Tab-separated table of C-alpha atoms in Angstrom:
chain	number	residue	atom	x	y	z
D	644	MET	CA	-0.089	8.566	21.795
D	645	THR	CA	1.720	5.225	21.740
D	646	ILE	CA	0.055	2.233	20.111
D	647	SER	CA	-0.062	-0.655	22.577
D	648	ALA	CA	1.618	-3.998	21.961
D	649	ALA	CA	-1.802	-5.675	21.948
D	650	VAL	CA	-3.088	-3.365	19.191
D	651	ARG	CA	0.118	-3.839	17.176
D	652	ARG	CA	-0.328	-7.629	17.442
D	653	GLN	CA	-3.988	-7.319	16.391
D	654	VAL	CA	-3.041	-5.254	13.308
D	655	ARG	CA	-0.310	-7.752	12.318
D	656	GLU	CA	-2.618	-10.746	12.721
D	657	ARG	CA	-5.482	-9.083	10.833
D	658	ALA	CA	-3.076	-8.417	7.932
D	659	ASN	CA	-1.820	-12.006	8.057
D	660	PHE	CA	1.672	-10.495	8.499
D	661	LEU	CA	1.572	-8.993	4.977
D	662	CYS	CA	2.023	-5.360	3.986
D	663	GLU	CA	-1.519	-4.216	3.350
D	664	TYR	CA	-0.368	-2.088	0.395
D	665	CYS	CA	2.015	-4.353	-1.586
D	666	HIS	CA	1.321	-7.725	0.075
D	667	SER	CA	4.982	-8.470	0.793
D	668	SER	CA	5.595	-10.803	3.718
D	669	GLU	CA	6.937	-9.482	6.984
D	670	GLU	CA	8.571	-12.869	7.541
D	671	THR	CA	10.851	-12.434	4.511
D	672	SER	CA	11.634	-8.791	5.223
D	673	ALA	CA	14.909	-7.695	6.769
D	674	ALA	CA	13.018	-5.275	9.006
D	675	GLN	CA	9.842	-5.507	11.040
D	676	PHE	CA	6.878	-3.848	9.339
D	677	GLU	CA	5.421	-0.629	10.672
D	678	ILE	CA	1.968	0.262	11.867
D	679	ASP	CA	0.660	2.858	9.405
D	680	HIS	CA	-2.094	5.356	10.064
D	681	ILE	CA	-4.358	5.184	6.990
D	682	LEU	CA	-5.539	8.703	7.786
D	683	PRO	CA	-2.323	10.125	9.241
D	684	ARG	CA	-2.366	11.601	12.729
D	685	SER	CA	-1.042	14.833	11.196
D	686	LEU	CA	-4.342	15.049	9.280
D	687	GLY	CA	-6.553	14.156	12.232
D	688	GLY	CA	-6.345	10.353	12.084
D	689	SER	CA	-6.743	8.289	15.232
D	690	ASP	CA	-4.946	5.338	16.780
D	691	GLN	CA	-8.112	3.249	16.515
D	692	VAL	CA	-7.564	-0.221	15.009
D	693	GLU	CA	-9.807	0.653	12.036
D	694	ASN	CA	-7.358	3.434	11.067
D	695	LEU	CA	-4.242	1.251	11.284
D	696	ALA	CA	-2.618	-0.905	8.617
D	697	LEU	CA	0.492	-3.052	8.533
D	698	ALA	CA	2.988	-1.562	6.075
D	699	CYS	CA	6.466	-2.460	4.937
D	700	GLN	CA	8.971	0.325	5.445
D	701	ARG	CA	9.062	1.136	1.755
D	702	CYS	CA	5.287	1.522	1.339
D	703	ASN	CA	4.982	3.428	4.607
D	704	GLY	CA	7.773	5.775	3.553
D	705	TYR	CA	6.311	6.461	0.121
D	706	ARG	CA	2.803	6.924	1.518
D	707	TYR	CA	4.154	9.347	4.129
D	708	ASN	CA	1.116	11.439	5.089
D	709	PHE	CA	-0.504	11.462	1.655
D	710	THR	CA	-4.136	10.427	1.263
D	711	THR	CA	-4.592	11.611	-2.328
D	712	GLY	CA	-2.584	11.783	-5.522
D	713	MET	CA	-2.887	13.046	-9.090
D	714	ASP	CA	-4.284	10.525	-11.585
D	715	ALA	CA	-2.104	10.685	-14.715
D	716	GLU	CA	-4.995	9.811	-17.054
D	717	THR	CA	-7.643	12.212	-15.780
D	718	GLN	CA	-5.434	14.858	-14.155
D	719	THR	CA	-7.751	14.806	-11.135
D	720	MET	CA	-6.943	14.227	-7.481
D	721	GLN	CA	-7.918	10.722	-6.340
D	722	SER	CA	-7.953	9.071	-2.945
D	723	LEU	CA	-5.148	6.549	-2.429
D	724	PHE	CA	-5.921	2.883	-1.804
D	725	ASN	CA	-7.489	2.287	1.618
D	726	PRO	CA	-7.123	-1.309	2.864
D	727	ARG	CA	-10.035	-0.877	5.303
D	728	GLN	CA	-12.512	0.286	2.663
D	729	GLN	CA	-11.322	-1.343	-0.563
D	730	ALA	CA	-10.536	-4.898	-1.677
D	731	TRP	CA	-6.910	-5.273	-2.761
D	732	ALA	CA	-7.735	-7.558	-5.720
D	733	ALA	CA	-10.192	-5.017	-7.131
D	734	HIS	CA	-7.432	-2.408	-7.406
D	735	PHE	CA	-4.229	-4.295	-8.267
D	736	VAL	CA	-3.163	-6.933	-10.793
D	737	TRP	CA	-0.090	-9.146	-11.061
D	738	THR	CA	1.845	-8.867	-14.312
D	739	ALA	CA	2.138	-12.007	-16.448
D	740	ASP	CA	5.708	-12.663	-15.249
D	741	GLY	CA	4.522	-12.659	-11.628
D	742	LEU	CA	7.127	-10.109	-10.591
D	743	ARG	CA	5.117	-6.896	-10.530
D	744	ILE	CA	1.926	-5.587	-9.043
D	745	MET	CA	0.314	-2.708	-10.887
D	746	GLY	CA	-2.584	-0.457	-10.036
D	747	ILE	CA	-5.664	-0.833	-12.237
D	748	THR	CA	-7.868	1.891	-10.776
D	749	ALA	CA	-7.409	5.609	-10.342
D	750	SER	CA	-6.664	5.208	-6.627
D	751	THR	CA	-3.883	2.689	-7.306
D	752	SER	CA	-2.305	3.761	-10.585
D	753	LEU	CA	-0.957	7.121	-9.514
D	754	GLY	CA	2.450	6.510	-11.060
D	755	SER	CA	3.085	3.437	-8.940
D	756	THR	CA	4.483	0.037	-9.742
D	757	PHE	CA	5.454	-2.626	-7.258
D	758	CYS	CA	8.288	-4.947	-8.296
D	759	LEU	CA	9.787	-8.102	-6.894
D	760	ASP	CA	13.568	-7.850	-6.842
D	761	SER	CA	14.741	-10.092	-3.997
D	762	ARG	CA	12.163	-8.165	-1.961
D	763	TRP	CA	9.310	-5.822	-2.810
D	764	VAL	CA	10.227	-2.396	-4.071
D	765	ALA	CA	7.565	0.276	-4.269
D	766	ASN	CA	8.551	2.903	-6.778
D	767	TYR	CA	6.430	5.995	-7.212
D	768	GLY	CA	7.122	8.161	-10.236
D	769	ASN	CA	10.484	6.613	-11.191
D	770	ASN	CA	9.206	3.415	-12.712
D	771	VAL	CA	12.111	0.966	-12.574
D	772	CYS	CA	9.976	-1.820	-13.997
D	773	GLY	CA	9.721	-0.210	-17.400
D	774	SER	CA	5.958	0.136	-17.664
D	775	SER	CA	3.339	2.610	-16.620
D	776	ASN	CA	-0.085	1.972	-15.121
D	777	VAL	CA	-2.308	-0.721	-16.560
D	778	ARG	CA	-5.723	0.731	-15.892
D	779	SER	CA	-6.657	-0.178	-19.466
D	780	LEU	CA	-6.647	-3.852	-18.416
D	781	ARG	CA	-9.734	-3.153	-16.323
D	782	SER	CA	-11.789	-2.244	-19.394
D	783	LYS	CA	-10.857	-5.366	-21.383
């Protein structure tokens, strides 16, 4: 089923034209952001507005149709960040240099780091920023 232009506009406006996963700006992106299915259609997700998120191409590509991932600390499967059910600031933290966003909870620290390098780069598993998750910050 095709998502209507009106629904696409509603999703973009609700997200304030930011990727709902890394908070990069669509305005500064070379490409228009995509409408992501939080629960992918391939796993039974719907085209209802509540199941849609604005995502940059990089985040949407890395998320693919995954809804869970392995937590490196606990070796347990965890649900990935859901922008409809979770507050972004409760799950991510900016690094002191202001160039990276890192996950601080199990659902956001599954080997991911977000870096600013002329545009946002989401890198899962191959950490180009030189640091791993910072969940320990949460307990301090």
